[in-house]
Coordinates of C-alpha atoms in Angstrom, one line a residue:
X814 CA 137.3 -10.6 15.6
X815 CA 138.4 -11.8 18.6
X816 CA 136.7 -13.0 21.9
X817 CA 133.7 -12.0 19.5
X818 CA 130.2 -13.5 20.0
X819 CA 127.7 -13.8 17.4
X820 CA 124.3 -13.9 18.3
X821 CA 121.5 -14.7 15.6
X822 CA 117.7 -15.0 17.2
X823 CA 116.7 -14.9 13.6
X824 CA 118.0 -15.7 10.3
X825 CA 118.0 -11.9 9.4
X826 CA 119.2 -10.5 12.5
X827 CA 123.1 -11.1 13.8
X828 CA 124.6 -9.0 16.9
X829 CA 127.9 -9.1 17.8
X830 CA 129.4 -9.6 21.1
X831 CA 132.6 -7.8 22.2
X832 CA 134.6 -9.2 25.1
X833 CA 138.3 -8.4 26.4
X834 CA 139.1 -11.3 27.2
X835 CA 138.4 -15.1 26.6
X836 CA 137.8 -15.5 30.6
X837 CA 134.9 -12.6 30.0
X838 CA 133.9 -14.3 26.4
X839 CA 133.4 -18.1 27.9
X840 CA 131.7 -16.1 31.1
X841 CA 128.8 -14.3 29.1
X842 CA 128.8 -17.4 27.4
X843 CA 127.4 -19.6 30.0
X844 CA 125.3 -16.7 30.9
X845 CA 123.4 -16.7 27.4
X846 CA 123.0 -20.1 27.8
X847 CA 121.5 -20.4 31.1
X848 CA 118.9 -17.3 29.0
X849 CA 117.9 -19.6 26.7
X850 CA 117.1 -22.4 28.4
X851 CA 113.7 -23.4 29.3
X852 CA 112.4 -22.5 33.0
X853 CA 112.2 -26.4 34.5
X854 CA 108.8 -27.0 35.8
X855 CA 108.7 -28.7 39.3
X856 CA 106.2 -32.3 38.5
X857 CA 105.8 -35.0 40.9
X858 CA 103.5 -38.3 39.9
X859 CA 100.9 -39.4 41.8
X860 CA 98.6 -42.2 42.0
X861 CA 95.0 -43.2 43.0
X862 CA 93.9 -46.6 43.5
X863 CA 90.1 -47.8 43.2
X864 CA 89.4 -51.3 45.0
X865 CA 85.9 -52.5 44.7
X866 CA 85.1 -55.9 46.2
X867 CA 81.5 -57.2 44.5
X868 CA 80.3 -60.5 45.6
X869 CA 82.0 -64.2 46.2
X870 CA 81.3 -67.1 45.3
X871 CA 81.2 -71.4 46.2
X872 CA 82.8 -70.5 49.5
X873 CA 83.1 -73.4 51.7
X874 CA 80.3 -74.3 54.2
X875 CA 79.4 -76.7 56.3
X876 CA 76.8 -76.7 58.8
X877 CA 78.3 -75.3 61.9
X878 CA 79.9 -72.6 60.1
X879 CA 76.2 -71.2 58.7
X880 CA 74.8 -70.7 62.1
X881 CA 77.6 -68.7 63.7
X882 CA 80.3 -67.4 61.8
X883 CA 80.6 -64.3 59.3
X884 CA 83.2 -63.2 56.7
X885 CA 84.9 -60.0 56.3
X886 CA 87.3 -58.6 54.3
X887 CA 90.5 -56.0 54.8
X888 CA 92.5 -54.4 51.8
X889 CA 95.9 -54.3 52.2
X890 CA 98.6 -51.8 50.2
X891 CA 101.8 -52.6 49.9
X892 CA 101.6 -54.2 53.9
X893 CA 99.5 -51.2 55.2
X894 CA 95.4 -52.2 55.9
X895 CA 93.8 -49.4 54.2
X896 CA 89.9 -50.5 54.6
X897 CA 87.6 -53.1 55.7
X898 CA 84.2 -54.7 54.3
X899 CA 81.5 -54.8 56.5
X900 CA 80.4 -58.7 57.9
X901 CA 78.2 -61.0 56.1
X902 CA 76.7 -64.4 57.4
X903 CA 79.0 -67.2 55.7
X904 CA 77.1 -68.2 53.0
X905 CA 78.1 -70.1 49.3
X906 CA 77.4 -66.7 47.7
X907 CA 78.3 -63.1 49.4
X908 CA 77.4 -59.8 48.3
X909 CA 79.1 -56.9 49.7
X910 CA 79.6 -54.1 46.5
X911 CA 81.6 -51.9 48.7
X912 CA 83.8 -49.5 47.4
X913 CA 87.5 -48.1 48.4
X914 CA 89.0 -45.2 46.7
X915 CA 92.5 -44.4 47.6
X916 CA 93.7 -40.9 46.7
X917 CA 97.3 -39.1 46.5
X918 CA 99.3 -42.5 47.1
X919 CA 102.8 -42.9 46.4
X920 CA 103.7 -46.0 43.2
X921 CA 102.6 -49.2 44.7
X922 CA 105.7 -51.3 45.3
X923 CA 104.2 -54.6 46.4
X924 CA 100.6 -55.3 45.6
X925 CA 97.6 -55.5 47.0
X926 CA 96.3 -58.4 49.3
X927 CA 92.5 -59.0 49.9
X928 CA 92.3 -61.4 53.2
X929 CA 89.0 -63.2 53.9
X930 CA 88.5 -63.4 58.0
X931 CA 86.0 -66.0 59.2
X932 CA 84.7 -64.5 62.5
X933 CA 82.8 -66.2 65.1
X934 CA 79.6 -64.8 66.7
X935 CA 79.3 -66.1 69.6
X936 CA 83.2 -65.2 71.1
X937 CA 84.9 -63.4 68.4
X938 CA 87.4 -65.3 67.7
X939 CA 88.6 -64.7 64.0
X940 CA 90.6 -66.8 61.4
X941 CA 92.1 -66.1 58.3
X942 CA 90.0 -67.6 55.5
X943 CA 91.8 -67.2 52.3
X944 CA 93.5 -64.5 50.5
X945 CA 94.0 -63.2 47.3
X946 CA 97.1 -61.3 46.4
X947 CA 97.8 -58.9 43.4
X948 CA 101.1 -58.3 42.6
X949 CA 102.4 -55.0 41.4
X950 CA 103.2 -56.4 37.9
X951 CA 99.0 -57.5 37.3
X952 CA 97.6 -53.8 38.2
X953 CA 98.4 -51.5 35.2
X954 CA 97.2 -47.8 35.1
X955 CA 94.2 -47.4 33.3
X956 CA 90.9 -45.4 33.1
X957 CA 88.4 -47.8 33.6
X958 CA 87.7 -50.2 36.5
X959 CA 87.2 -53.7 35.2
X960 CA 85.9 -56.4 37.3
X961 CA 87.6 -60.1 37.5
X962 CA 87.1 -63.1 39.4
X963 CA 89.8 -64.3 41.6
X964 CA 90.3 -67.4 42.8
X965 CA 90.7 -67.4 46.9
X966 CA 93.4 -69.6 48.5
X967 CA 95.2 -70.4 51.5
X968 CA 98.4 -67.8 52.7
X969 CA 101.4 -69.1 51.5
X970 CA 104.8 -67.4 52.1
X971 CA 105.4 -67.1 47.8
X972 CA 101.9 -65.6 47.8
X973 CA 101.2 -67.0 44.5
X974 CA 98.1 -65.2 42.6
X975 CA 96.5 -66.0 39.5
X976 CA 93.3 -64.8 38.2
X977 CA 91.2 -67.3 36.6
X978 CA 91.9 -66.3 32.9
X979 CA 95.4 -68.3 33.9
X980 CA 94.2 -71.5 36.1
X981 CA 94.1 -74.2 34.6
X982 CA 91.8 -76.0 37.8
X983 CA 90.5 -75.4 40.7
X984 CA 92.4 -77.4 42.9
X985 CA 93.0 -75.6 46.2
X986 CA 90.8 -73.4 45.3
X987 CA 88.2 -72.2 48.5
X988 CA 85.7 -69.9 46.2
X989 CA 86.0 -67.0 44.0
X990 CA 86.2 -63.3 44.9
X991 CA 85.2 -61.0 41.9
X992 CA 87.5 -58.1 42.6
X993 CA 87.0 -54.5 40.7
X994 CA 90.4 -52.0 39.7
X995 CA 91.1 -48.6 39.1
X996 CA 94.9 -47.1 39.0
X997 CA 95.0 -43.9 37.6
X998 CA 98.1 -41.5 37.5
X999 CA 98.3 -38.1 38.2
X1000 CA 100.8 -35.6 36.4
X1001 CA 101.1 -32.4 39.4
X1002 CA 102.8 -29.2 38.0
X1003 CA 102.7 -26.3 40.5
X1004 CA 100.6 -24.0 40.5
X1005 CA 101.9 -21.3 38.3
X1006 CA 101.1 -23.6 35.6
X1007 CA 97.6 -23.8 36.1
X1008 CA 97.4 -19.9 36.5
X1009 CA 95.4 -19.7 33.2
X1010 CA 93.2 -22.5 33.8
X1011 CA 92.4 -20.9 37.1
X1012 CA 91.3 -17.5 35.6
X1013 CA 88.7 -19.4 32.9
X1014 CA 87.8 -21.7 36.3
X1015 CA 86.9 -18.3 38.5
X1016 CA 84.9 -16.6 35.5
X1017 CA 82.4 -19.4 35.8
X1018 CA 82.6 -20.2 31.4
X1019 CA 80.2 -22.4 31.6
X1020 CA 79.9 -22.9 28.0
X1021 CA 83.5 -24.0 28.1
X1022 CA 83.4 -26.5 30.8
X1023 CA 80.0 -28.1 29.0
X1024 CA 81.7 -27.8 25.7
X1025 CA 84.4 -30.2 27.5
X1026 CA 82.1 -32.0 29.1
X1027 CA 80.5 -33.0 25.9
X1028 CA 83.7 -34.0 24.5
X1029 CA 85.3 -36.3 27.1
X1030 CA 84.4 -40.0 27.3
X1031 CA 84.9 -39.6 31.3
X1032 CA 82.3 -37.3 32.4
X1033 CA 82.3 -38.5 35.7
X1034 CA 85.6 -38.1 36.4
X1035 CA 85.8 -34.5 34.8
X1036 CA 82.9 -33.9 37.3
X1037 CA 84.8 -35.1 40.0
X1038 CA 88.3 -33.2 39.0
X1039 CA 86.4 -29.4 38.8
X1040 CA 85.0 -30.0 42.1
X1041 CA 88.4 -30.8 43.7
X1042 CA 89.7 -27.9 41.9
X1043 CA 86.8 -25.4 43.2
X1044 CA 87.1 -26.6 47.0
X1045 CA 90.5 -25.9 47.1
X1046 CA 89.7 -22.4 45.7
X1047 CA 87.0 -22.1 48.2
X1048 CA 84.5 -21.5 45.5
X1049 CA 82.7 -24.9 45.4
X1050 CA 79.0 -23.8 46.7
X1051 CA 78.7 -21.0 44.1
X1052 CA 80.1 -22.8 41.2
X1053 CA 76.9 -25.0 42.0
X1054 CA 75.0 -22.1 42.7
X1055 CA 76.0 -20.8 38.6
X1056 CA 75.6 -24.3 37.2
X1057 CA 72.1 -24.6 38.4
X1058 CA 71.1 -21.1 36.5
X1059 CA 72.8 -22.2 33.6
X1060 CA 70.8 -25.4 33.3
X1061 CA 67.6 -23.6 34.1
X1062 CA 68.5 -20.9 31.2
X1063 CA 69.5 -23.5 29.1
X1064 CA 66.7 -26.0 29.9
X1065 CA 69.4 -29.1 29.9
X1066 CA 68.7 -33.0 30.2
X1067 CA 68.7 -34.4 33.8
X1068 CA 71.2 -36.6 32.8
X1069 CA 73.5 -34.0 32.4
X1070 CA 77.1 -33.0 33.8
X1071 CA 75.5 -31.3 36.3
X1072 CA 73.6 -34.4 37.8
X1073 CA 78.0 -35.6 37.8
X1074 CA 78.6 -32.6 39.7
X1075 CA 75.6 -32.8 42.6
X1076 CA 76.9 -36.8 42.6
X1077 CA 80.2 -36.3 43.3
X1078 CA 79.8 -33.4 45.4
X1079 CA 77.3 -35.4 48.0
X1080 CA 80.1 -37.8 48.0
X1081 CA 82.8 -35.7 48.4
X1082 CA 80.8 -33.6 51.3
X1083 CA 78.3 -36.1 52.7
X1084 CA 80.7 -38.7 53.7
X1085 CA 81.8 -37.3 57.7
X1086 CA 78.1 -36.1 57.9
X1087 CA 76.6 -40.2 57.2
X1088 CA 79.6 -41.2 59.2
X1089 CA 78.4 -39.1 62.5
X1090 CA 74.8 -39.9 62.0
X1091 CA 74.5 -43.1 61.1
X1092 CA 77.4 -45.3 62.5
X1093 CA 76.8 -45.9 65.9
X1094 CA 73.5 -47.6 64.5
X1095 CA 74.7 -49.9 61.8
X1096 CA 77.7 -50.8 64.1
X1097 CA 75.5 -52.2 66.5
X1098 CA 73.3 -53.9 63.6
X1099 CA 75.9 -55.5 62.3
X1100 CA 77.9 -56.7 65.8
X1101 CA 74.7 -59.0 66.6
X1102 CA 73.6 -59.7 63.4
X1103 CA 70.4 -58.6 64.3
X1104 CA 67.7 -59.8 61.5
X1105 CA 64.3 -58.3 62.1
X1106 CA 61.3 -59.2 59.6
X1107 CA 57.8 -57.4 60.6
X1108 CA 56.4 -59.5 57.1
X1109 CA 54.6 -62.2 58.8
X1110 CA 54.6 -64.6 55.7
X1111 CA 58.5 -64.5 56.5
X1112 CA 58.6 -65.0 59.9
X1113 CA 59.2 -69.1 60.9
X1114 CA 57.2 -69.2 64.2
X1115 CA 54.5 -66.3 62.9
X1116 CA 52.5 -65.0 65.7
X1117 CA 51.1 -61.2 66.0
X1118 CA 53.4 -60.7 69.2
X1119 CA 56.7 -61.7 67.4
X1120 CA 55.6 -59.3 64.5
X1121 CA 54.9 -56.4 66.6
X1122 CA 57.9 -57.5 68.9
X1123 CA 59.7 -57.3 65.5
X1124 CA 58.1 -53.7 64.7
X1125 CA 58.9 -52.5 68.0
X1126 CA 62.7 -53.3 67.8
X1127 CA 62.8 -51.7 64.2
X1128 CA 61.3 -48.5 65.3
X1129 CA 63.5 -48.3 68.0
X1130 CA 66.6 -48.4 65.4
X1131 CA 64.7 -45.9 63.2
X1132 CA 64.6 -43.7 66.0
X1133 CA 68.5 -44.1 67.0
X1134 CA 68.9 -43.1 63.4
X1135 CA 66.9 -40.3 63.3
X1136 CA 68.4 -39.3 66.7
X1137 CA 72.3 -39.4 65.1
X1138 CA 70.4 -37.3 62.2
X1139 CA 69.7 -34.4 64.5
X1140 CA 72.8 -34.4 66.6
X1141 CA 74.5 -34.5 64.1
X1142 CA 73.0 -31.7 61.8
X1143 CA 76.0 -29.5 62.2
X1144 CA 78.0 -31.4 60.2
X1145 CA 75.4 -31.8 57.1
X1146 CA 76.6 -30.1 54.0
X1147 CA 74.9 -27.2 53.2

């Protein structure tokens, strides 16, 4: 037959397709096509970066530099400063375990560059230190964060890096930074997509979400994801709300998903609230490097007025913590 069309969705079925013409044959033609083929589901990638810096070690110091000066640290993303440590007096061996966590950030294109700044106490001045520099290439995407020691060096325009798996000696070397990494990639459909996931979400299955729990090696982060998915729907307070009658019902461990859930959550919900509260004070703390010791066994030149000089001074900061508590009590997560 001609301008015919024979259409077979099974191997027992067969229409046939009549058309005038082989202009109006080729025409439905395209239209069946487009029929048949699958809906396209908008995806965009995204990324989030964890950068822990732990401790250093056999910086360089002589004996001027242990009496005045302090060393900080900024992370740097692809040329942008994204976070800053807080001060330590210049010692051999530093300690500052903080913690940056980077969410919803476009595919690195450059690296990441830790720079150590020496800063004076007594006029500010600052100087760069050392650096260490990650090129793109060394961070891979991965669900763990691992922990490496880096050796620290001078700024050079090549911005050569290499961990210390790969040095063969020290030589220019001005200490070690141990340096923790977490890249993690992000698959984002729209939100049709998660339609059904949303209905179990909303119907609080709690016997689903610990059945997953229980079956994940990543507990934490499964924690982490629910909550981000319940305070966008607005519903994060009384998922908690369900989870704690579930455990009570079901008399569950205190190391459970739950105790994820309340972890992540203060996190997530604590953070502007500490901020408000508690910043103004440890700003000033850490600006004049006070040190107060009320231990007398500590104290150098040990007399009862420098302890209770000491005492004083510390319960004046207790108070100017307790004061940012209360004013700012608007902003604690309820």
């Amino acid at each position: 037959m001609r301008y015919c069309i024979v259409i077979r969705p099974r191997p027992f079925e067969t229409y046939h397709l009549m058309t005038c013409s082989k202009v109006q044959r080729d025409a439905w033609l395209v239209r069946l096509k487009r029929s048949c083929q699958q809906p396209t589901i908008p995806l965009r990638t995204i990324y989030s970066f964890t950068v822990r810096i732990s401790e250093g070690r056999k910086f360089q110091v002589n004996n001027k530099d242990s009496a005045h000066s302090e060393l900080y640290c900024d992370v740097v993303i692809d040329n942008e400063i994204r976070g800053l440590t807080g001060s330590l007096k210049r010692t051999p061996d530093l300690f500052w375990r903080e913690e940056f966590m980077f969410h919803d950030i476009s595919k690195m294109r450059h690296g990441l560059t830790i720079t150590i700044y020496s800063r004076s106490s007594k006029n500010d001045r600052e100087t760069v230190y050392g650096t260490v520099f990650l090129p793109v290439t060394q961070i891979e995407t991965t669900n763990v964060l691992g922990e490496e020691w880096y050796e620290v060096r001078k700024e050079s325009r090549n911005r050569a890096f290499a961990s210390l798996t790969s040095l063969g000696s020290g030589h220019g070397s001005l200490g070690q930074l141990r340096v923790g990494l977490l890249l993690e990639e992000h698959k984002v459909y729209s939100l049709d997509v998660y339609q059904p996931l949303m209905d179990v979400l909303t119907e609080f299955r709690h016997d689903i979400i610990y059945d997953m729990a229980r079956k994940t090696s990543d507990v934490q982060g499964l924690a982490r994801n629910l909550l981000r998915i319940y305070e966008g729907m607005g519903l994060t307070l009384t998922w908690i709300k369900s989870l704690i009658d579930y455990e009570v019902s079901s008399l569950s461990s205190g190391n459970s998903f739950f105790t994820k859930v309340i972890d992540n959550y203060m996190k997530m919900s604590g953070k502007e609230f500490l901020e408000e509260a508690l910043q103004f004070t440890i700003q000033k703390i850490c600006k004049f490097s006070l040190h107060i010791e009320v231990e007398s066994a500590r104290l150098s030149n040990s007399t009862m007025e420098n302890t209770l000089a000491n005492c004083n001074e510390l319960f004046n900061h207790v108070r100017s913590i307790w004061g940012g508590i209360q004013r700012a009590k608007t902003k604690c997560p309820m």
